[in-house]
């Protein structure tokens, strides 16, 4: 089910909730792309794959590299997914899209479980450094 958010409702979401929404939107676009490829509607498939790839790009841009190796690994996965979607779009190969969909499903499921637990194990000093960076970068 597609849900449309107003700007006001979107601004009330936490960064974690926005990330969850991005995962959901990417998932929906991938499913629609697979259906469009199967139906030989290649123009629609192109649109859905481009949207999914844009979302993956945005997710990659939001990675906090202060988090350590997990952040680097997630970046590699996002890059792999983006490459696969470009290839899938070029060849209109639904199987490549399904590989990305499976990876995204695992990441999305883990993200949603982490949000439900809502425990933060990041050291306080790293948070302070990240917050200081965010505050100064906003005004530069």
PDB file of C-alpha atoms in Angstrom:
ATOM      1  CA  UNK A   1       0.000   0.000   0.000  1.00  0.00           C
ATOM      2  CA  UNK A   2       1.460   3.312  -1.036  1.00  0.00           C
ATOM      3  CA  UNK A   3       1.332   5.981   1.600  1.00  0.00           C
ATOM      4  CA  UNK A   4       1.688   9.651   0.785  1.00  0.00           C
ATOM      5  CA  UNK A   5       3.203  11.875   3.439  1.00  0.00           C
ATOM      6  CA  UNK A   6       2.797  15.594   3.676  1.00  0.00           C
ATOM      7  CA  UNK A   7       5.894  17.739   4.163  1.00  0.00           C
ATOM      8  CA  UNK A   8       4.764  18.459   7.716  1.00  0.00           C
ATOM      9  CA  UNK A   9       4.392  14.759   8.552  1.00  0.00           C
ATOM     10  CA  UNK A  10       7.748  14.004   6.946  1.00  0.00           C
ATOM     11  CA  UNK A  11       9.516  16.661   9.027  1.00  0.00           C
ATOM     12  CA  UNK A  12       8.139  15.048  12.190  1.00  0.00           C
ATOM     13  CA  UNK A  13       9.823  11.728  11.343  1.00  0.00           C
ATOM     14  CA  UNK A  14      13.108  10.762  12.930  1.00  0.00           C
ATOM     15  CA  UNK A  15      16.092   9.991  10.682  1.00  0.00           C
ATOM     16  CA  UNK A  16      15.567   6.312  11.499  1.00  0.00           C
ATOM     17  CA  UNK A  17      11.926   6.470  10.407  1.00  0.00           C
ATOM     18  CA  UNK A  18      12.875   8.268   7.199  1.00  0.00           C
ATOM     19  CA  UNK A  19      15.403   5.540   6.460  1.00  0.00           C
ATOM     20  CA  UNK A  20      12.673   2.923   6.998  1.00  0.00           C
ATOM     21  CA  UNK A  21      10.424   4.837   4.585  1.00  0.00           C
ATOM     22  CA  UNK A  22      13.212   4.930   2.002  1.00  0.00           C
ATOM     23  CA  UNK A  23      13.665   1.170   2.303  1.00  0.00           C
ATOM     24  CA  UNK A  24       9.925   0.674   1.830  1.00  0.00           C
ATOM     25  CA  UNK A  25       9.806   2.976  -1.201  1.00  0.00           C
ATOM     26  CA  UNK A  26      12.786   1.217  -2.766  1.00  0.00           C
ATOM     27  CA  UNK A  27      11.177  -2.174  -2.120  1.00  0.00           C
ATOM     28  CA  UNK A  28       7.946  -1.045  -3.776  1.00  0.00           C
ATOM     29  CA  UNK A  29       9.785   0.309  -6.826  1.00  0.00           C
ATOM     30  CA  UNK A  30      11.723  -2.937  -7.202  1.00  0.00           C
ATOM     31  CA  UNK A  31       8.545  -5.012  -7.058  1.00  0.00           C
ATOM     32  CA  UNK A  32       6.902  -2.737  -9.634  1.00  0.00           C
ATOM     33  CA  UNK A  33       9.991  -2.968 -11.856  1.00  0.00           C
ATOM     34  CA  UNK A  34       9.883  -6.764 -11.795  1.00  0.00           C
ATOM     35  CA  UNK A  35       6.203  -6.728 -12.756  1.00  0.00           C
ATOM     36  CA  UNK A  36       6.841  -4.192 -15.527  1.00  0.00           C
ATOM     37  CA  UNK A  37       9.697  -6.294 -16.928  1.00  0.00           C
ATOM     38  CA  UNK A  38       7.534  -9.419 -16.815  1.00  0.00           C
ATOM     39  CA  UNK A  39       4.751  -7.511 -18.618  1.00  0.00           C
ATOM     40  CA  UNK A  40       7.252  -6.219 -21.215  1.00  0.00           C
ATOM     41  CA  UNK A  41       6.519  -2.618 -20.157  1.00  0.00           C
ATOM     42  CA  UNK A  42      10.135  -1.562 -20.403  1.00  0.00           C
ATOM     43  CA  UNK A  43       9.584   2.196 -20.143  1.00  0.00           C
ATOM     44  CA  UNK A  44       7.790   1.729 -16.825  1.00  0.00           C
ATOM     45  CA  UNK A  45      10.480  -0.696 -15.674  1.00  0.00           C
ATOM     46  CA  UNK A  46      13.115   1.924 -16.503  1.00  0.00           C
ATOM     47  CA  UNK A  47      11.304   4.523 -14.383  1.00  0.00           C
ATOM     48  CA  UNK A  48      10.935   2.182 -11.403  1.00  0.00           C
ATOM     49  CA  UNK A  49      14.550   1.022 -11.591  1.00  0.00           C
ATOM     50  CA  UNK A  50      15.808   4.598 -11.787  1.00  0.00           C
ATOM     51  CA  UNK A  51      13.739   5.543  -8.733  1.00  0.00           C
ATOM     52  CA  UNK A  52      15.028   2.524  -6.807  1.00  0.00           C
ATOM     53  CA  UNK A  53      18.608   3.341  -7.746  1.00  0.00           C
ATOM     54  CA  UNK A  54      18.121   6.962  -6.677  1.00  0.00           C
ATOM     55  CA  UNK A  55      16.852   5.781  -3.293  1.00  0.00           C
ATOM     56  CA  UNK A  56      19.839   3.461  -2.867  1.00  0.00           C
ATOM     57  CA  UNK A  57      22.123   6.375  -3.720  1.00  0.00           C
ATOM     58  CA  UNK A  58      20.398   8.500  -1.042  1.00  0.00           C
ATOM     59  CA  UNK A  59      20.651   5.700   1.503  1.00  0.00           C
ATOM     60  CA  UNK A  60      24.370   5.447   0.793  1.00  0.00           C
ATOM     61  CA  UNK A  61      24.732   9.180   1.232  1.00  0.00           C
ATOM     62  CA  UNK A  62      23.239   8.923   4.707  1.00  0.00           C
ATOM     63  CA  UNK A  63      25.707   6.375   6.054  1.00  0.00           C
ATOM     64  CA  UNK A  64      27.496   7.458   9.222  1.00  0.00           C
ATOM     65  CA  UNK A  65      31.051   6.260   8.600  1.00  0.00           C
ATOM     66  CA  UNK A  66      31.914   6.884  12.239  1.00  0.00           C
ATOM     67  CA  UNK A  67      30.008   3.657  12.929  1.00  0.00           C
ATOM     68  CA  UNK A  68      32.978   1.606  11.754  1.00  0.00           C
ATOM     69  CA  UNK A  69      33.248  -1.475   9.604  1.00  0.00           C
ATOM     70  CA  UNK A  70      29.511  -2.066   9.397  1.00  0.00           C
ATOM     71  CA  UNK A  71      29.123   1.289   7.664  1.00  0.00           C
ATOM     72  CA  UNK A  72      31.844   0.383   5.157  1.00  0.00           C
ATOM     73  CA  UNK A  73      30.225  -2.974   4.487  1.00  0.00           C
ATOM     74  CA  UNK A  74      26.811  -1.377   4.044  1.00  0.00           C
ATOM     75  CA  UNK A  75      28.336   1.086   1.594  1.00  0.00           C
ATOM     76  CA  UNK A  76      29.755  -1.839  -0.399  1.00  0.00           C
ATOM     77  CA  UNK A  77      26.373  -3.560  -0.433  1.00  0.00           C
ATOM     78  CA  UNK A  78      24.631  -0.387  -1.612  1.00  0.00           C
ATOM     79  CA  UNK A  79      27.224   0.017  -4.375  1.00  0.00           C
ATOM     80  CA  UNK A  80      26.728  -3.595  -5.430  1.00  0.00           C
ATOM     81  CA  UNK A  81      22.948  -3.139  -5.447  1.00  0.00           C
ATOM     82  CA  UNK A  82      23.228   0.035  -7.520  1.00  0.00           C
ATOM     83  CA  UNK A  83      25.504  -1.703 -10.033  1.00  0.00           C
ATOM     84  CA  UNK A  84      23.106  -4.630 -10.301  1.00  0.00           C
ATOM     85  CA  UNK A  85      20.156  -2.296 -10.913  1.00  0.00           C
ATOM     86  CA  UNK A  86      22.025  -0.474 -13.660  1.00  0.00           C
ATOM     87  CA  UNK A  87      22.790  -3.809 -15.311  1.00  0.00           C
ATOM     88  CA  UNK A  88      19.204  -4.998 -14.781  1.00  0.00           C
ATOM     89  CA  UNK A  89      17.872  -1.818 -16.342  1.00  0.00           C
ATOM     90  CA  UNK A  90      20.194  -2.096 -19.314  1.00  0.00           C
ATOM     91  CA  UNK A  91      19.273  -5.746 -19.966  1.00  0.00           C
ATOM     92  CA  UNK A  92      15.740  -5.642 -18.488  1.00  0.00           C
ATOM     93  CA  UNK A  93      16.661  -8.697 -16.430  1.00  0.00           C
ATOM     94  CA  UNK A  94      14.119  -9.350 -13.666  1.00  0.00           C
ATOM     95  CA  UNK A  95      16.414 -11.906 -12.018  1.00  0.00           C
ATOM     96  CA  UNK A  96      19.006  -9.220 -11.257  1.00  0.00           C
ATOM     97  CA  UNK A  97      16.285  -7.062  -9.750  1.00  0.00           C
ATOM     98  CA  UNK A  98      15.208 -10.015  -7.581  1.00  0.00           C
ATOM     99  CA  UNK A  99      18.780 -10.355  -6.252  1.00  0.00           C
ATOM    100  CA  UNK A 100      18.687  -6.697  -5.197  1.00  0.00           C
ATOM    101  CA  UNK A 101      15.188  -7.120  -3.762  1.00  0.00           C
ATOM    102  CA  UNK A 102      16.383 -10.039  -1.618  1.00  0.00           C
ATOM    103  CA  UNK A 103      19.336  -8.035  -0.294  1.00  0.00           C
ATOM    104  CA  UNK A 104      17.133  -5.038   0.386  1.00  0.00           C
ATOM    105  CA  UNK A 105      14.610  -7.225   2.202  1.00  0.00           C
ATOM    106  CA  UNK A 106      17.309  -8.503   4.556  1.00  0.00           C
ATOM    107  CA  UNK A 107      18.622  -5.016   5.263  1.00  0.00           C
ATOM    108  CA  UNK A 108      15.118  -3.581   5.665  1.00  0.00           C
ATOM    109  CA  UNK A 109      14.089  -6.372   8.046  1.00  0.00           C
ATOM    110  CA  UNK A 110      17.204  -5.874  10.181  1.00  0.00           C
ATOM    111  CA  UNK A 111      16.644  -2.102  10.211  1.00  0.00           C
ATOM    112  CA  UNK A 112      13.031  -2.460  11.315  1.00  0.00           C
ATOM    113  CA  UNK A 113      14.000  -4.933  14.053  1.00  0.00           C
ATOM    114  CA  UNK A 114      16.691  -2.550  15.292  1.00  0.00           C
ATOM    115  CA  UNK A 115      14.154   0.287  15.363  1.00  0.00           C
ATOM    116  CA  UNK A 116      11.805  -1.840  17.473  1.00  0.00           C
ATOM    117  CA  UNK A 117      14.584  -2.633  19.945  1.00  0.00           C
ATOM    118  CA  UNK A 118      15.569   1.041  19.940  1.00  0.00           C
ATOM    119  CA  UNK A 119      18.844   0.435  21.733  1.00  0.00           C
ATOM    120  CA  UNK A 120      21.785   2.638  20.953  1.00  0.00           C
ATOM    121  CA  UNK A 121      25.220   1.170  21.523  1.00  0.00           C
ATOM    122  CA  UNK A 122      27.194   3.952  19.830  1.00  0.00           C
ATOM    123  CA  UNK A 123      29.613   5.523  22.327  1.00  0.00           C
ATOM    124  CA  UNK A 124      28.653   8.969  23.577  1.00  0.00           C
ATOM    125  CA  UNK A 125      31.923  10.534  22.349  1.00  0.00           C
ATOM    126  CA  UNK A 126      31.282   9.455  18.766  1.00  0.00           C
ATOM    127  CA  UNK A 127      27.766  10.905  18.949  1.00  0.00           C
ATOM    128  CA  UNK A 128      29.123  14.202  20.204  1.00  0.00           C
ATOM    129  CA  UNK A 129      31.619  14.359  17.328  1.00  0.00           C
ATOM    130  CA  UNK A 130      28.898  13.562  14.790  1.00  0.00           C
ATOM    131  CA  UNK A 131      26.567  16.170  16.267  1.00  0.00           C
ATOM    132  CA  UNK A 132      29.315  18.794  16.243  1.00  0.00           C
ATOM    133  CA  UNK A 133      29.989  18.036  12.579  1.00  0.00           C
ATOM    134  CA  UNK A 134      26.297  18.208  11.677  1.00  0.00           C
ATOM    135  CA  UNK A 135      25.847  21.534  13.470  1.00  0.00           C
ATOM    136  CA  UNK A 136      28.807  23.196  11.758  1.00  0.00           C
ATOM    137  CA  UNK A 137      28.101  21.739   8.311  1.00  0.00           C
ATOM    138  CA  UNK A 138      24.561  23.111   8.321  1.00  0.00           C
ATOM    139  CA  UNK A 139      25.787  26.665   8.528  1.00  0.00           C
ATOM    140  CA  UNK A 140      28.732  26.449   6.126  1.00  0.00           C
TER     141      UNK A 140
END
